[in-house]
Amino acid sequence: MFVLDIISSVLLVAGVFFGLSGAIGLFKFPDFFTRVHAASVTDSIAAILIISGLLLQTSFDLNTAKLIFIFFFLMITSPTASHALAKSARHGGLLSMAERKTSDNSNTQENQH
Amino acid sequence: MAVLIDLVLLAMLAITALRVIFLKDLFAVVMLFGIYSFLSALIFVSLDAVDVAFTEASVGAGISTVLMLGTLALTGRTEKENKHSSLLPFLVVVVTGAALVYGTLDMPPFGHPDNPVHEHVAPRYIEQSPKEVGLPNMVTSVLASYRGFDTLGETVVVFAAAIGVMSLLGIRRRSEDETPESGLKEHQVLRVVAKLLIPFVVLFALYVQFHGDFGPGGGFQAGVIAAAAFILYALVYGLPLAFQVIGPKFLQLLAPFGVLLYASVGLYSMFKGGLFLDYNTLASDPVAGQHYGIIIIELGVGITVFAVMLSIFYAFASQAERSNVQ
């Protein structure tokens, strides 16, 4: 079981790394959409890695089934939440960085004419 | 290691509480309250109080956040500027805090085995409840059997909260000529995922309800989780459809039904010759009687909590929708 322990701890550490990088991205990235992107993508991979790491620690009993259920629901709900968040922001009229730049440029060009 | 985790969680709890005090944006404050509840749930888990953690996560972080957001929809999301001097309130807080800290000096040392809590009724619960009640989850034995009268009181309090909200707000049904412009029509993904998940949420609520004797859970958590499923439905598909699934009138019947179911178990046990809520008399075998009693009163708690939470949400949401229409 020694090999399994090593694989599981590598998976757990990798999961923690991705989770942490997502948190840093959430603070450092410049605007709303990049932040949501950072948080949601790393969240999913961190959940995959951490739950697979924990799965290797179980001895194929009820806990395994529970972890698989948690995995299944996280895979559905967490991307949905990010999608809903970003879509509501679009709906509310928030522009992405590229779009803001082009609209700024066209505004200044109109002013120059 | 456990001490380190506790310290980190407590520090995060304190930071969250301070942010809640100083933030003016109430939307962010509500979100921080949710985080606060999750942090306390984690602390309860690390204290091995899984049932309390479960309640804190489902009630504190789940339903209360939704209900507070519903309140914000009615009141607006920024705090009013406070023009009064805050010197007197500060003095009152300092004096009260000092008195409380002074009071803790006389308390027995934390975690000492000779403390009154560990000598009074706890040994009896731990030693006798497997024989007297026979449930693997001791928390449920204490909550539903030894302290059954307290839990009846709690259920009545939940019911009274519903009466308060109903008499203040009431549930307004829209008249037919107003076009229902509610629900998240644009969010196709949300609608599909909600449809996929809601059956599982209800199933999980039933599991928590009827597995509460054997694992963490019980009526309070189950009622809240079931209410959360229907609140999700109402949020995504709109109130008129939700009213067709479970109408406010039906909820007004369900809420007292749960309390009455609970109390009638007590009356029935008196009728059978025992004391109020003495489950031993419910069956010829006392332990089997305890099982029947606990399952029925947990069902009563679950029904009341479900109906109360959902009708409070209906009251807030229908008010908010009406003010949007005008």
XYZ file of C-alpha atoms in Angstrom:
439
model
C 0.000 0.000 0.000
C 3.084 2.191 0.139
C 2.883 3.073 -3.579
C -0.780 4.058 -3.282
C 0.036 6.377 -0.373
C 2.706 8.126 -2.441
C 0.414 8.527 -5.463
C -2.378 9.823 -3.232
C -0.164 12.385 -1.517
C 1.183 13.569 -4.875
C -2.407 14.020 -6.091
C -3.373 15.869 -2.902
C -0.404 18.213 -3.092
C -1.084 18.894 -6.776
C -4.720 19.634 -5.905
C -3.687 22.053 -3.181
C -1.281 23.731 -5.628
C -4.022 24.295 -8.213
C -6.466 25.502 -5.573
C -3.908 27.967 -4.269
C -3.024 29.210 -7.763
C -6.726 29.764 -8.404
C -6.995 31.835 -5.219
C -3.977 33.916 -6.220
C -5.445 34.407 -9.698
C -8.714 35.540 -8.126
C -6.834 38.397 -6.468
C -4.257 39.227 -9.140
C -6.165 39.065 -12.417
C -7.264 42.395 -13.881
C -11.022 42.145 -14.465
C -14.133 40.179 -13.568
C -14.143 37.614 -16.374
C -10.474 36.665 -16.051
C -11.011 36.265 -12.315
C -14.017 33.988 -12.752
C -12.001 32.036 -15.290
C -9.079 31.607 -12.883
C -11.328 30.546 -10.017
C -13.555 28.121 -11.935
C -10.961 26.233 -13.999
C -8.541 25.685 -11.133
C -11.441 24.809 -8.835
C -12.476 21.927 -11.073
C -8.977 20.489 -11.480
C -8.292 20.903 -7.741
C -11.513 19.033 -6.926
C -10.611 16.236 -9.363
C -7.095 15.855 -7.936
C -8.054 16.093 -4.249
C -10.961 13.670 -4.527
C -8.890 11.154 -6.495
C -6.183 11.491 -3.844
C -8.752 10.812 -1.125
C -10.243 7.910 -3.094
C -6.892 6.140 -2.964
C -6.951 6.441 0.844
C -10.261 4.586 1.200
C -10.518 0.826 1.311
C -13.343 0.516 -1.224
C -16.227 0.897 1.229
C -19.114 3.336 1.802
C -16.685 6.255 1.907
C -15.572 5.479 -1.650
C -19.162 5.685 -2.853
C -19.724 8.944 -0.978
C -16.575 10.485 -2.461
C -17.635 9.438 -5.962
C -21.027 11.077 -5.392
C -19.350 14.278 -4.165
C -17.102 14.201 -7.235
C -20.088 13.757 -9.551
C -22.011 16.664 -8.023
C -18.991 18.976 -7.871
C -18.324 18.312 -11.558
C -21.876 19.416 -12.362
C -22.441 22.283 -9.941
C -19.155 24.150 -9.893
C -18.881 24.853 -13.660
C -22.598 25.680 -13.678
C -22.121 28.238 -10.927
C -19.225 29.886 -12.780
C -21.233 29.880 -16.004
C -24.244 31.455 -14.300
C -22.028 34.086 -12.665
C -20.336 35.076 -15.933
C -23.594 34.995 -17.863
C -25.352 37.233 -15.324
C -22.457 39.678 -15.578
C -22.833 39.710 -19.403
C -26.565 40.126 -18.977
C -25.961 43.066 -16.650
C -23.821 44.727 -19.351
C -20.294 44.104 -18.102
C -17.762 44.135 -20.965
C -14.621 42.021 -21.175
C -11.231 43.774 -21.300
C -10.767 43.375 -25.070
C -14.235 44.739 -25.774
C -13.669 47.702 -23.496
C -10.424 48.506 -25.321
C -12.057 48.442 -28.763
C -14.983 50.552 -27.573
C -12.528 53.037 -26.025
C -10.544 53.183 -29.270
C -13.627 53.784 -31.408
C -14.716 56.509 -28.984
C -11.386 58.313 -29.235
C -11.346 57.957 -33.032
C -14.823 59.485 -33.173
C -13.625 62.311 -30.999
C -10.647 62.960 -33.278
C -12.831 63.184 -36.385
C -1.851 19.556 14.040
C -5.446 19.763 15.296
C -4.527 22.828 17.355
C -3.033 24.485 14.282
C -6.194 23.835 12.222
C -8.351 25.200 15.054
C -6.207 28.320 15.330
C -6.308 29.014 11.585
C -10.094 28.508 11.475
C -10.659 30.734 14.513
C -8.441 33.461 13.041
C -10.382 33.335 9.765
C -13.629 33.475 11.758
C -12.446 36.613 13.565
C -11.322 38.270 10.308
C -14.682 37.499 8.685
C -16.546 38.959 11.666
C -14.461 42.156 11.546
C -15.066 42.535 7.798
C -18.806 42.135 8.401
C -18.724 45.038 10.860
C -16.795 47.448 8.634
C -18.263 46.707 5.185
C -21.026 48.989 3.951
C -22.053 46.819 0.986
C -24.754 44.576 2.432
C -24.569 42.066 -0.431
C -20.938 41.360 0.462
C -21.930 41.194 4.140
C -24.490 38.472 3.413
C -21.867 36.491 1.497
C -19.440 36.898 4.412
C -22.132 35.590 6.768
C -22.292 32.480 4.613
C -18.512 32.088 4.836
C -18.724 32.658 8.604
C -21.224 29.811 8.918
C -19.085 27.468 6.831
C -16.054 28.283 8.982
C -18.002 27.571 12.174
C -19.218 24.328 10.610
C -15.590 23.354 9.991
C -14.731 24.157 13.617
C -17.637 21.963 14.764
C -16.340 19.154 12.542
C -12.904 19.436 14.101
C -14.612 19.268 17.529
C -16.341 16.018 16.380
C -19.762 17.665 16.597
C -20.875 16.493 13.151
C -24.607 16.991 13.721
C -24.138 20.604 14.790
C -21.792 21.201 11.852
C -24.390 19.773 9.491
C -27.055 22.074 10.913
C -24.753 25.083 10.767
C -23.827 24.394 7.131
C -27.385 23.795 5.939
C -29.202 26.409 8.024
C -26.537 29.061 8.550
C -24.792 28.972 5.193
C -27.646 27.676 3.060
C -31.108 28.896 3.947
C -30.222 32.030 5.930
C -28.097 33.320 3.061
C -31.003 32.905 0.662
C -33.443 34.528 3.091
C -31.095 37.455 3.746
C -30.641 37.949 0.000
C -34.436 37.961 -0.256
C -34.530 40.680 2.393
C -31.910 42.681 0.490
C -34.084 42.497 -2.622
C -36.736 44.327 -0.599
C -34.577 46.823 1.276
C -31.661 47.748 -1.011
C -28.039 46.763 -0.761
C -26.179 49.644 0.907
C -26.069 50.423 4.586
C -27.391 53.801 5.709
C -24.854 56.335 6.975
C -24.952 56.494 10.758
C -24.892 60.126 11.863
C -24.984 59.492 15.614
C -21.893 59.509 17.767
C -20.735 55.979 18.461
C -19.124 56.789 21.836
C -21.981 55.652 24.076
C -22.585 52.353 22.223
C -18.829 51.723 22.337
C -18.790 52.275 26.123
C -21.747 49.924 26.592
C -20.015 47.263 24.489
C -16.738 47.628 26.391
C -18.446 47.413 29.804
C -20.546 44.400 28.754
C -17.528 42.692 27.251
C -15.450 43.297 30.370
C -18.259 41.907 32.534
C -18.481 38.807 30.337
C -14.717 38.261 30.431
C -14.812 38.710 34.231
C -17.588 36.118 34.346
C -15.478 33.575 32.461
C -12.737 33.798 35.116
C -14.898 31.758 37.498
C -15.695 29.118 34.913
C -14.140 25.677 35.262
C -11.041 25.064 33.092
C -11.698 24.181 29.453
C -11.827 20.472 28.698
C -11.192 19.307 32.264
C -12.796 15.876 32.934
C -14.166 16.959 36.346
C -16.187 19.832 34.871
C -19.912 19.909 35.759
C -20.930 19.263 32.114
C -19.046 16.004 32.122
C -20.370 14.867 35.514
C -24.045 15.820 35.415
C -26.115 14.049 32.735
C -23.510 13.304 30.075
C -22.279 9.995 31.652
C -25.872 8.781 31.880
C -26.465 9.577 28.178
C -23.239 7.886 27.150
C -23.631 4.793 29.335
C -27.394 4.206 29.317
C -28.641 5.480 25.944
C -27.532 2.395 23.953
C -29.634 0.297 26.348
C -32.536 2.713 26.895
C -32.932 4.142 23.385
C -30.747 1.871 21.304
C -29.738 4.316 18.564
C -26.184 4.417 17.176
C -26.345 8.226 16.888
C -26.359 9.422 20.496
C -27.081 13.006 19.456
C -30.448 11.919 18.083
C -31.208 10.003 21.310
C -30.540 13.112 23.386
C -32.276 15.522 21.009
C -35.370 13.490 20.270
C -35.856 11.384 23.376
C -34.168 12.672 26.549
C -34.649 16.301 25.525
C -37.788 15.701 23.469
C -39.670 18.460 25.265
C -36.966 21.031 24.381
C -37.077 19.975 20.743
C -40.857 20.374 20.740
C -40.264 23.925 21.987
C -37.744 24.552 19.188
C -40.213 23.315 16.591
C -42.863 25.642 18.009
C -40.363 28.529 17.804
C -39.730 27.765 14.107
C -43.484 27.680 13.556
C -43.885 31.001 15.411
C -41.259 32.553 13.104
C -43.406 31.599 10.127
C -46.470 33.155 11.758
C -44.502 36.358 12.368
C -43.288 36.640 8.771
C -46.704 35.753 7.372
C -48.490 38.358 9.468
C -45.943 41.040 8.477
C -45.531 40.250 4.769
C -48.026 37.627 3.638
C -47.740 35.780 0.336
C -49.126 37.754 -2.565
C -50.355 35.845 -5.558
C -50.097 37.769 -8.773
C -53.313 38.532 -10.590
C -53.736 36.737 -13.883
C -53.436 39.752 -16.195
C -49.852 40.507 -15.133
C -47.504 38.605 -17.415
C -45.197 36.356 -15.368
C -41.747 37.784 -16.129
C -39.922 35.742 -13.500
C -37.461 32.894 -13.506
C -34.168 32.848 -15.334
C -35.351 32.474 -18.924
C -31.936 33.332 -20.350
C -30.042 30.740 -18.327
C -30.613 27.572 -20.336
C -27.711 25.782 -18.628
C -29.031 26.616 -15.152
C -32.489 25.348 -16.067
C -31.150 22.011 -17.308
C -28.757 21.516 -14.382
C -31.417 22.494 -11.846
C -33.821 19.979 -13.368
C -31.083 17.347 -13.128
C -30.096 18.113 -9.527
C -33.391 18.829 -7.749
C -34.466 15.139 -7.545
C -31.112 14.262 -5.983
C -31.425 17.091 -3.460
C -34.873 15.880 -2.415
C -33.581 12.307 -2.236
C -30.711 13.456 -0.035
C -33.175 15.302 2.214
C -35.163 12.090 2.653
C -31.946 10.186 3.394
C -30.963 12.746 6.042
C -34.485 12.617 7.490
C -34.723 8.853 7.889
C -31.049 8.112 8.447
C -30.809 10.626 11.314
C -31.074 7.804 13.864
C -27.939 6.153 12.521
C -25.767 8.988 11.237
C -25.569 12.748 11.405
C -28.788 14.435 10.417
C -32.413 14.628 11.429
C -35.549 16.621 10.928
C -34.059 20.107 11.074
C -31.395 19.491 8.436
C -33.695 17.429 6.225
C -36.419 20.074 6.255
C -33.947 22.775 5.324
C -32.404 20.714 2.495
C -35.810 19.857 1.038
C -36.815 23.523 1.249
C -33.565 24.439 -0.537
C -34.517 22.148 -3.436
C -37.849 23.913 -3.911
C -36.266 27.342 -3.455
C -33.845 26.452 -6.269
C -36.820 25.489 -8.402
C -38.591 28.754 -7.599
C -35.463 30.802 -8.353
C -34.773 29.155 -11.707
C -38.307 28.572 -13.016
C -40.127 31.452 -11.342
C -42.620 31.749 -8.497
C -45.831 31.018 -10.458
C -44.561 27.569 -11.459
C -43.341 26.912 -7.912
C -46.791 27.872 -6.593
C -48.218 25.218 -8.893
C -45.835 22.591 -7.475
C -46.388 23.448 -3.796
C -48.885 26.203 -3.139
C -48.676 28.608 -0.170
C -52.033 27.365 1.091
C -50.708 23.790 1.288
C -47.617 25.012 3.177
C -49.887 26.790 5.646
C -51.454 23.405 6.349
C -48.124 21.568 6.526
C -46.434 23.886 9.053
C -48.896 23.332 11.925
C -49.305 19.674 10.904
C -45.669 18.950 11.818
C -45.963 20.594 15.237
C -49.256 18.817 15.907
C -47.782 15.464 14.823
C -44.968 15.979 17.341
C -47.291 17.023 20.152
C -49.771 14.245 19.398
C -47.031 11.655 19.981
C -46.702 13.162 23.475
C -50.455 13.073 24.025
C -50.686 9.509 22.729
C -47.984 8.370 25.155
C -49.970 10.015 27.981
C -53.059 8.212 26.722
C -51.131 4.933 26.880
C -50.352 5.593 30.544
C -46.882 7.186 30.435
C -45.661 10.735 30.819
C -45.778 13.360 28.026
C -43.398 12.238 25.224
C -42.549 9.008 27.069
C -41.924 6.810 24.017
C -41.458 3.638 26.084
C -45.230 3.218 26.171
C -45.668 3.378 22.378
C -44.899 -0.320 21.874
C -44.753 -3.385 24.091
C -40.945 -3.327 23.892
C -39.620 -0.009 25.335
C -36.691 0.203 22.880
C -38.985 -0.364 19.892
C -41.288 2.296 21.328
C -38.373 4.709 21.461
C -37.661 3.984 17.777
C -41.266 4.653 16.724
C -41.419 7.843 18.775
C -38.155 9.227 17.449
C -38.985 8.505 13.796
C -42.419 10.139 14.095
C -41.284 13.260 15.951
C -38.331 13.723 13.573
C -40.823 13.551 10.723
C -42.909 16.222 12.448
C -39.833 18.441 12.870
C -38.846 17.920 9.226
C -42.314 18.767 7.884
C -42.600 21.941 9.978
C -39.091 23.186 9.158
C -39.616 22.494 5.443
C -42.962 24.292 5.317
C -41.777 27.247 7.405
C -38.566 27.843 5.416
C -40.332 27.565 2.072
C -43.214 29.840 3.063
C -40.826 32.481 4.447
C -38.988 32.386 1.111
C -42.313 32.643 -0.764
C -43.241 35.680 1.341
C -39.969 37.502 0.581
C -39.861 36.503 -3.076
C -43.465 37.421 -3.856
C -42.990 40.816 -2.220
C -39.804 41.452 -4.192
C -41.464 40.397 -7.445
C -44.402 42.689 -6.792
C -42.184 45.696 -6.127
C -40.312 44.932 -9.368
C -43.564 44.900 -11.328
C -44.639 48.292 -10.066
